[in-house]
JSON list of N, CA and C in Angstrom, two decimals:
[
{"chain": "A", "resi": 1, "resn": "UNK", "atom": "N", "xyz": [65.41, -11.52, 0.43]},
{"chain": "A", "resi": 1, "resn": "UNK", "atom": "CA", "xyz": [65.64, -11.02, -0.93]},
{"chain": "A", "resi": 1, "resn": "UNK", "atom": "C", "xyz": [64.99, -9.66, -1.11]},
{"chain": "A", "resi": 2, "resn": "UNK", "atom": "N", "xyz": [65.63, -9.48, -2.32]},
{"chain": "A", "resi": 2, "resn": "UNK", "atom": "CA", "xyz": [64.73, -7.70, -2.77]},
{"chain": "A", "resi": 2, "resn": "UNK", "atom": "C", "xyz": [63.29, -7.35, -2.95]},
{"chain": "A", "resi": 3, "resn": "UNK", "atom": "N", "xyz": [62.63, -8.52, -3.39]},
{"chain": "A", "resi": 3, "resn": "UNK", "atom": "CA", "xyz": [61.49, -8.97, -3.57]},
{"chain": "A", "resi": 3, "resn": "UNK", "atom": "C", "xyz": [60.46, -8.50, -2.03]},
{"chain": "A", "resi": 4, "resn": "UNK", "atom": "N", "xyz": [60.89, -9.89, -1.05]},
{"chain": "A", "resi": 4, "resn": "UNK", "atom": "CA", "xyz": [60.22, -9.72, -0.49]},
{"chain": "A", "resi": 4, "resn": "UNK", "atom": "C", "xyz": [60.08, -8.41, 0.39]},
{"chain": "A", "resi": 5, "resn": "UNK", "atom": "N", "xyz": [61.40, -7.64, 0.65]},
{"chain": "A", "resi": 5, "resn": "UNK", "atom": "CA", "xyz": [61.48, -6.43, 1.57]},
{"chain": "A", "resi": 5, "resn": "UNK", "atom": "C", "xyz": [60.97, -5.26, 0.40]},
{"chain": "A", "resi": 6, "resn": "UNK", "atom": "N", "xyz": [60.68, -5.19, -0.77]},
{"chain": "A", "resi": 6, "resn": "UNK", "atom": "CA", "xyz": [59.45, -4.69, -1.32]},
{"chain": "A", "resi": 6, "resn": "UNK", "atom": "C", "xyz": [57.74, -4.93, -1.12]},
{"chain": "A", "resi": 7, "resn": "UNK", "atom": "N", "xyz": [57.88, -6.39, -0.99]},
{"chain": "A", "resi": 7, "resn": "UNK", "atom": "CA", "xyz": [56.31, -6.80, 0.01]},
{"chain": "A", "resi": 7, "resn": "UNK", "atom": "C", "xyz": [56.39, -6.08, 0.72]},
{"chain": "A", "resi": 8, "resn": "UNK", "atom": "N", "xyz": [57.10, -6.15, 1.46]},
{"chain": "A", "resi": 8, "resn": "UNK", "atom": "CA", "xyz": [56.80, -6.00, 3.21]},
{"chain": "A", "resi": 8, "resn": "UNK", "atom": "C", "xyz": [57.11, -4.27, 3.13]},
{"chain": "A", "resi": 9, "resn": "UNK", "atom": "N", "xyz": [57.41, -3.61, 2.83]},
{"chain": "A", "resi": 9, "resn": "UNK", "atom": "CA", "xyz": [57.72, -2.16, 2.52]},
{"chain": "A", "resi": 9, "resn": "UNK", "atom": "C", "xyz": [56.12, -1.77, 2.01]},
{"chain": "A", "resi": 10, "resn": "UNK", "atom": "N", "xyz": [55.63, -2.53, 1.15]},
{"chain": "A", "resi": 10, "resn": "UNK", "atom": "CA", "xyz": [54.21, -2.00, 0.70]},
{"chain": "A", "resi": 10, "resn": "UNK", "atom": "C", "xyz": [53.05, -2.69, 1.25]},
{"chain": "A", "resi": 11, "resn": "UNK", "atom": "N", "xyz": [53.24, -3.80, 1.92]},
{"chain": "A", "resi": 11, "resn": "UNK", "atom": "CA", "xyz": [52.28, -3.68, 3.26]},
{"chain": "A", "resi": 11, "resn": "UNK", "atom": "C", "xyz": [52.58, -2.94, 4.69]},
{"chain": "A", "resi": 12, "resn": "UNK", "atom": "N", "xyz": [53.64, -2.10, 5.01]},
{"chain": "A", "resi": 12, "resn": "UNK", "atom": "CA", "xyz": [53.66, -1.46, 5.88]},
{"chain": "A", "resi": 12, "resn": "UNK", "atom": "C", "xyz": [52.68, -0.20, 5.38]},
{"chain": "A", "resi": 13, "resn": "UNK", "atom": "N", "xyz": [53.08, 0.03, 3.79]},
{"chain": "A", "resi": 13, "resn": "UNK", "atom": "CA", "xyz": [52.39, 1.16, 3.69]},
{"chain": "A", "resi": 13, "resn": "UNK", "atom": "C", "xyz": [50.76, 1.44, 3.75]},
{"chain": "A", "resi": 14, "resn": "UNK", "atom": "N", "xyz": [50.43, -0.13, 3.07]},
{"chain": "A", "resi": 14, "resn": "UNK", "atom": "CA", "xyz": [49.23, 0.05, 3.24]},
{"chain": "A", "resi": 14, "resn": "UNK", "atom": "C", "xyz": [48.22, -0.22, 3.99]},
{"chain": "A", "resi": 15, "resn": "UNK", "atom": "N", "xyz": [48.90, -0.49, 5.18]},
{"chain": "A", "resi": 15, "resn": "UNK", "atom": "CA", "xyz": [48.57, -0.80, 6.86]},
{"chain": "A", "resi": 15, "resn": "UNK", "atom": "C", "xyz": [48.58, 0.52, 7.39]},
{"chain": "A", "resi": 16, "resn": "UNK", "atom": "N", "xyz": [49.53, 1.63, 7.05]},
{"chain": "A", "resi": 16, "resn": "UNK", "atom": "CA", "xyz": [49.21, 2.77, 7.18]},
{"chain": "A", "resi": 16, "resn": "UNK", "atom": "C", "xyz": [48.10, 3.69, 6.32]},
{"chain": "A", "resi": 17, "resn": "UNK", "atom": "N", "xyz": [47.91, 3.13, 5.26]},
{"chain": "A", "resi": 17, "resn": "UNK", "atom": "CA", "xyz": [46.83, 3.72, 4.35]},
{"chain": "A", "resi": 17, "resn": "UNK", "atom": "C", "xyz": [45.35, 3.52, 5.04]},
{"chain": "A", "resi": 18, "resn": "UNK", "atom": "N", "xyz": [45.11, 2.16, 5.48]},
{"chain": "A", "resi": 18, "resn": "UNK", "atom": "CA", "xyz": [44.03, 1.33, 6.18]},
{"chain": "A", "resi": 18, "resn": "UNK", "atom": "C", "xyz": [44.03, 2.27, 7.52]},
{"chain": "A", "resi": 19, "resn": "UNK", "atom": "N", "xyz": [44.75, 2.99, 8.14]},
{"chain": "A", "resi": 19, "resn": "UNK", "atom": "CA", "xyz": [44.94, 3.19, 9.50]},
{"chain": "A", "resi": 19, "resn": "UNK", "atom": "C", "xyz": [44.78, 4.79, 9.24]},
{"chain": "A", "resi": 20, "resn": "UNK", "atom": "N", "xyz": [45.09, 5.44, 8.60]},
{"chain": "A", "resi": 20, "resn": "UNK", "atom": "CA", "xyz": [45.02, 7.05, 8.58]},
{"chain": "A", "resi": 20, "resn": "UNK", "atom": "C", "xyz": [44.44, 7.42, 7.55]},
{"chain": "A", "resi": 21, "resn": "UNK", "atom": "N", "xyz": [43.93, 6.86, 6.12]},
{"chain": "A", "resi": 21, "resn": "UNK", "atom": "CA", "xyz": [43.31, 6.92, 5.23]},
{"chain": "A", "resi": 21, "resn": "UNK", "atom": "C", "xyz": [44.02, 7.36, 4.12]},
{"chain": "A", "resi": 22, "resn": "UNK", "atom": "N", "xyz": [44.00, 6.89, 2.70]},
{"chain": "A", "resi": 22, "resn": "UNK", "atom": "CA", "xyz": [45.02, 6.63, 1.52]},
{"chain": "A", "resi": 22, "resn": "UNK", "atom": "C", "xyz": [45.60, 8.71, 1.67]},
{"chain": "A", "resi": 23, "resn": "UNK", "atom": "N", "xyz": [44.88, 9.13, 1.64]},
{"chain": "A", "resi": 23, "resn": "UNK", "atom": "CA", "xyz": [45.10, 10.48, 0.96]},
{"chain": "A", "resi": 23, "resn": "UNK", "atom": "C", "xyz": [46.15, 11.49, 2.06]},
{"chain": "A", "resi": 24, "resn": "UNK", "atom": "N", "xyz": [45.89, 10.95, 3.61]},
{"chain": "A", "resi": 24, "resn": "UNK", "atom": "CA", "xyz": [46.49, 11.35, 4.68]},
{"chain": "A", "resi": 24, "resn": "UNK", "atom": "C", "xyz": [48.10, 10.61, 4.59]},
{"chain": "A", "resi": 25, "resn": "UNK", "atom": "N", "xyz": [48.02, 9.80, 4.27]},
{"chain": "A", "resi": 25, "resn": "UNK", "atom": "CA", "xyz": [49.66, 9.36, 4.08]},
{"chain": "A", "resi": 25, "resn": "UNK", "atom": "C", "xyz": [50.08, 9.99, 2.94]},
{"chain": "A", "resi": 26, "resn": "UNK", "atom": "N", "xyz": [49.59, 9.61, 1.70]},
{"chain": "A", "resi": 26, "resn": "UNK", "atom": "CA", "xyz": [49.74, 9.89, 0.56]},
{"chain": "A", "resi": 26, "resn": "UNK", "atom": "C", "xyz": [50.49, 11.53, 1.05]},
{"chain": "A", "resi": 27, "resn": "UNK", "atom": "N", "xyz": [49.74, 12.48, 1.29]},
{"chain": "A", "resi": 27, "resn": "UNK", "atom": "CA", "xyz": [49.74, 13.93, 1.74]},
{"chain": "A", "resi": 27, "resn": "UNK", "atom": "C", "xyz": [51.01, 13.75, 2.59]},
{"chain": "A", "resi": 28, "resn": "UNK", "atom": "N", "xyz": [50.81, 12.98, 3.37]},
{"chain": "A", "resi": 28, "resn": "UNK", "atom": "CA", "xyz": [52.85, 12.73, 4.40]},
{"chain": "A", "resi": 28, "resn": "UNK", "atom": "C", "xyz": [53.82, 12.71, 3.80]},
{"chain": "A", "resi": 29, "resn": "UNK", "atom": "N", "xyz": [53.46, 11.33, 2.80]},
{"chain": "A", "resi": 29, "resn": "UNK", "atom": "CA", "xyz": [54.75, 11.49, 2.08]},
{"chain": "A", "resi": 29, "resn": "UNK", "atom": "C", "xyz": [54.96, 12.40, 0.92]},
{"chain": "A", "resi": 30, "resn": "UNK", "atom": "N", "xyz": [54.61, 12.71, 0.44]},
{"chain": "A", "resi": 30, "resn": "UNK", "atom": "CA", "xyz": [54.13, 14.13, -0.51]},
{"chain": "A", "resi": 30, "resn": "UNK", "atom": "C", "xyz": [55.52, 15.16, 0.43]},
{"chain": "A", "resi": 31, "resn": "UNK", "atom": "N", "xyz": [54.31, 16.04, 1.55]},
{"chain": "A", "resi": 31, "resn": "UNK", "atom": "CA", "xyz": [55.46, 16.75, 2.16]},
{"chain": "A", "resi": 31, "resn": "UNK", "atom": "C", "xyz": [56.40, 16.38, 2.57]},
{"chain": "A", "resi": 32, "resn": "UNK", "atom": "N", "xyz": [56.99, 15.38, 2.83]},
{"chain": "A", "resi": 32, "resn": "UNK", "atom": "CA", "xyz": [58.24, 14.83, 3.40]},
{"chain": "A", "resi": 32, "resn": "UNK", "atom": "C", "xyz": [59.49, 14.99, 1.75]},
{"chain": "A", "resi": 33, "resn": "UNK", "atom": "N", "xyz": [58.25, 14.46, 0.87]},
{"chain": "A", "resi": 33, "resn": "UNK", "atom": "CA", "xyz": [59.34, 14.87, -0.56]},
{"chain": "A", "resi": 33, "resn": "UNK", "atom": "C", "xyz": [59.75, 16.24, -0.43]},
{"chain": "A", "resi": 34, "resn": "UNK", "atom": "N", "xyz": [58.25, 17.21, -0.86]},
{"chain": "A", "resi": 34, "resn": "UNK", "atom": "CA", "xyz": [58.67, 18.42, -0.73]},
{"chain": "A", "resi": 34, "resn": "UNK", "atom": "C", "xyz": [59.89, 19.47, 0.16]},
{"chain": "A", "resi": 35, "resn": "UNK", "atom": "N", "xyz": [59.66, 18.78, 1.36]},
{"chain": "A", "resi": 35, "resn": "UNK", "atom": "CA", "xyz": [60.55, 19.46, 2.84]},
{"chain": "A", "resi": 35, "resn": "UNK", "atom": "C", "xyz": [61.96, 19.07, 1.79]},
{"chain": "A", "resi": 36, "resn": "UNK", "atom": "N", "xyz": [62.12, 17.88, 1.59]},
{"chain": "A", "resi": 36, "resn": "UNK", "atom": "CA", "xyz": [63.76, 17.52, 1.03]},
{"chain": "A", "resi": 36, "resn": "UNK", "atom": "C", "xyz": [63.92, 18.10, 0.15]},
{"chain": "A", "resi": 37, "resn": "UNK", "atom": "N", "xyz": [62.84, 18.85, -1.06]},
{"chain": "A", "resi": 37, "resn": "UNK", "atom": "CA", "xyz": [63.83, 19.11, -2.38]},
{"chain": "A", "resi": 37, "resn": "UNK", "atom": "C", "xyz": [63.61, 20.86, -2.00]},
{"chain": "A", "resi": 38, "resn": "UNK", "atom": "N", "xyz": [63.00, 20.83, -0.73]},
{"chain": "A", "resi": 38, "resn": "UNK", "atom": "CA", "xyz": [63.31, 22.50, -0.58]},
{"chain": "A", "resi": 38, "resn": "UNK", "atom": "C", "xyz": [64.41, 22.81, -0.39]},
{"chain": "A", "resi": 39, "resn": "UNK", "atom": "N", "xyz": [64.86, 21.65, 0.91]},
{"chain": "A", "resi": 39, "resn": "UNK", "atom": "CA", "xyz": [66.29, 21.85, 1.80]},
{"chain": "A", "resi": 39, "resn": "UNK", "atom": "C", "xyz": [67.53, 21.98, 0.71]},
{"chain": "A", "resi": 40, "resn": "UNK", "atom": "N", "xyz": [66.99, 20.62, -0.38]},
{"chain": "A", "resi": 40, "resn": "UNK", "atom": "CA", "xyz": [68.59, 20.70, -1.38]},
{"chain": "A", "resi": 40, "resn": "UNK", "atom": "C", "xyz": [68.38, 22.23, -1.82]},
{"chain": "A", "resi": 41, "resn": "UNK", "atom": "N", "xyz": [67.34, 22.75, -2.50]},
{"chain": "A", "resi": 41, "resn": "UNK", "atom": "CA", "xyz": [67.47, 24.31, -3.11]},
{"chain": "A", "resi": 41, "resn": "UNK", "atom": "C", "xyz": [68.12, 24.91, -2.23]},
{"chain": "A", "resi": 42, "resn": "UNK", "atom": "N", "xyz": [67.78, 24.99, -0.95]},
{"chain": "A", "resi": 42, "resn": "UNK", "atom": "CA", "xyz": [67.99, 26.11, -0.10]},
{"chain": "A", "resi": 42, "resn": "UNK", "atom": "C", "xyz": [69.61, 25.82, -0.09]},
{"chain": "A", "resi": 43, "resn": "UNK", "atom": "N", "xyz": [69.91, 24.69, 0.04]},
{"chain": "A", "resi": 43, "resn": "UNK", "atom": "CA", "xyz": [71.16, 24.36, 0.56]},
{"chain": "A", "resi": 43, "resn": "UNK", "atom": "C", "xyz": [72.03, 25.22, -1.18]},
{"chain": "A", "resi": 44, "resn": "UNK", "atom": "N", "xyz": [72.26, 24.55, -2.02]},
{"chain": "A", "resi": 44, "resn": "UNK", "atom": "CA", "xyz": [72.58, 25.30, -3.27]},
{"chain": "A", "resi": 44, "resn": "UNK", "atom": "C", "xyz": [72.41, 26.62, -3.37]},
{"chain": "A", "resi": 45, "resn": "UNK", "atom": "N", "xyz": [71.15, 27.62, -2.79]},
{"chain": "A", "resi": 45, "resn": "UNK", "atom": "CA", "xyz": [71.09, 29.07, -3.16]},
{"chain": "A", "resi": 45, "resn": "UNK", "atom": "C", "xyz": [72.09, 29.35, -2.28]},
{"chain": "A", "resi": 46, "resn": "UNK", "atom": "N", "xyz": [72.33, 28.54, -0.93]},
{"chain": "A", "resi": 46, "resn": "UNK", "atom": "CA", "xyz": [73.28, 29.58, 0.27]},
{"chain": "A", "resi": 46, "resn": "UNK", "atom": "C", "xyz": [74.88, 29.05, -0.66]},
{"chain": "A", "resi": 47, "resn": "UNK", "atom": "N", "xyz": [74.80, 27.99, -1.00]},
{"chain": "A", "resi": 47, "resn": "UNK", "atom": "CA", "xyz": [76.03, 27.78, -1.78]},
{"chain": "A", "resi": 47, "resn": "UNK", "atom": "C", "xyz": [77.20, 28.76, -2.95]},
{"chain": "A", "resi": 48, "resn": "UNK", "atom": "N", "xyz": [75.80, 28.65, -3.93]},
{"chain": "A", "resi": 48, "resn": "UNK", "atom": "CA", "xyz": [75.65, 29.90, -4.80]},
{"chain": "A", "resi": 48, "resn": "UNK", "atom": "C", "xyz": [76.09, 31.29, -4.26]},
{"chain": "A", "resi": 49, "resn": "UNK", "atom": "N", "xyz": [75.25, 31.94, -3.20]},
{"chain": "A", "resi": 49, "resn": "UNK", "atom": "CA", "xyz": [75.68, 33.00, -2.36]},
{"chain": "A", "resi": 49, "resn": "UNK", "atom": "C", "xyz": [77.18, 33.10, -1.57]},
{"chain": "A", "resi": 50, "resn": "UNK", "atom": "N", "xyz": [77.83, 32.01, -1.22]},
{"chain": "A", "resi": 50, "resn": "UNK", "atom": "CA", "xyz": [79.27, 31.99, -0.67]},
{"chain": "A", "resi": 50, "resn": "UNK", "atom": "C", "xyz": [80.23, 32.16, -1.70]},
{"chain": "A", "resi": 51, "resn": "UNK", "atom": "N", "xyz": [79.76, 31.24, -3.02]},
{"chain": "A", "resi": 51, "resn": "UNK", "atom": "CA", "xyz": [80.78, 31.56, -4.49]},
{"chain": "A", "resi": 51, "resn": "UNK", "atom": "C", "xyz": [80.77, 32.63, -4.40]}
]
């Protein structure tokens, strides 16, 4: 169910929190957001530029 693959999604995470320390993941996934909502901009400005 949805439930439990939310458990298990947030004990992976915090098996990684325990393992690299809260602020070092935290900081991963952080930039991993960032990297993506650069790419969509970037992707839209070159868009913008072909119109």
């Amino acid at each position: 169910t949805r439930e439990t693959e939310g458990v298990k999604g947030a004990t992976i995470l915090d098996g990684l929190k325990l393992w690299f320390g809260d602020d070092r993941v935290e900081g991963l996934y952080q930039r991993q957001i960032d990297a993506e909502k650069h790419d969509r901009l970037r992707h839209q400005h070159i868009t913008s530029l072909v119109v």
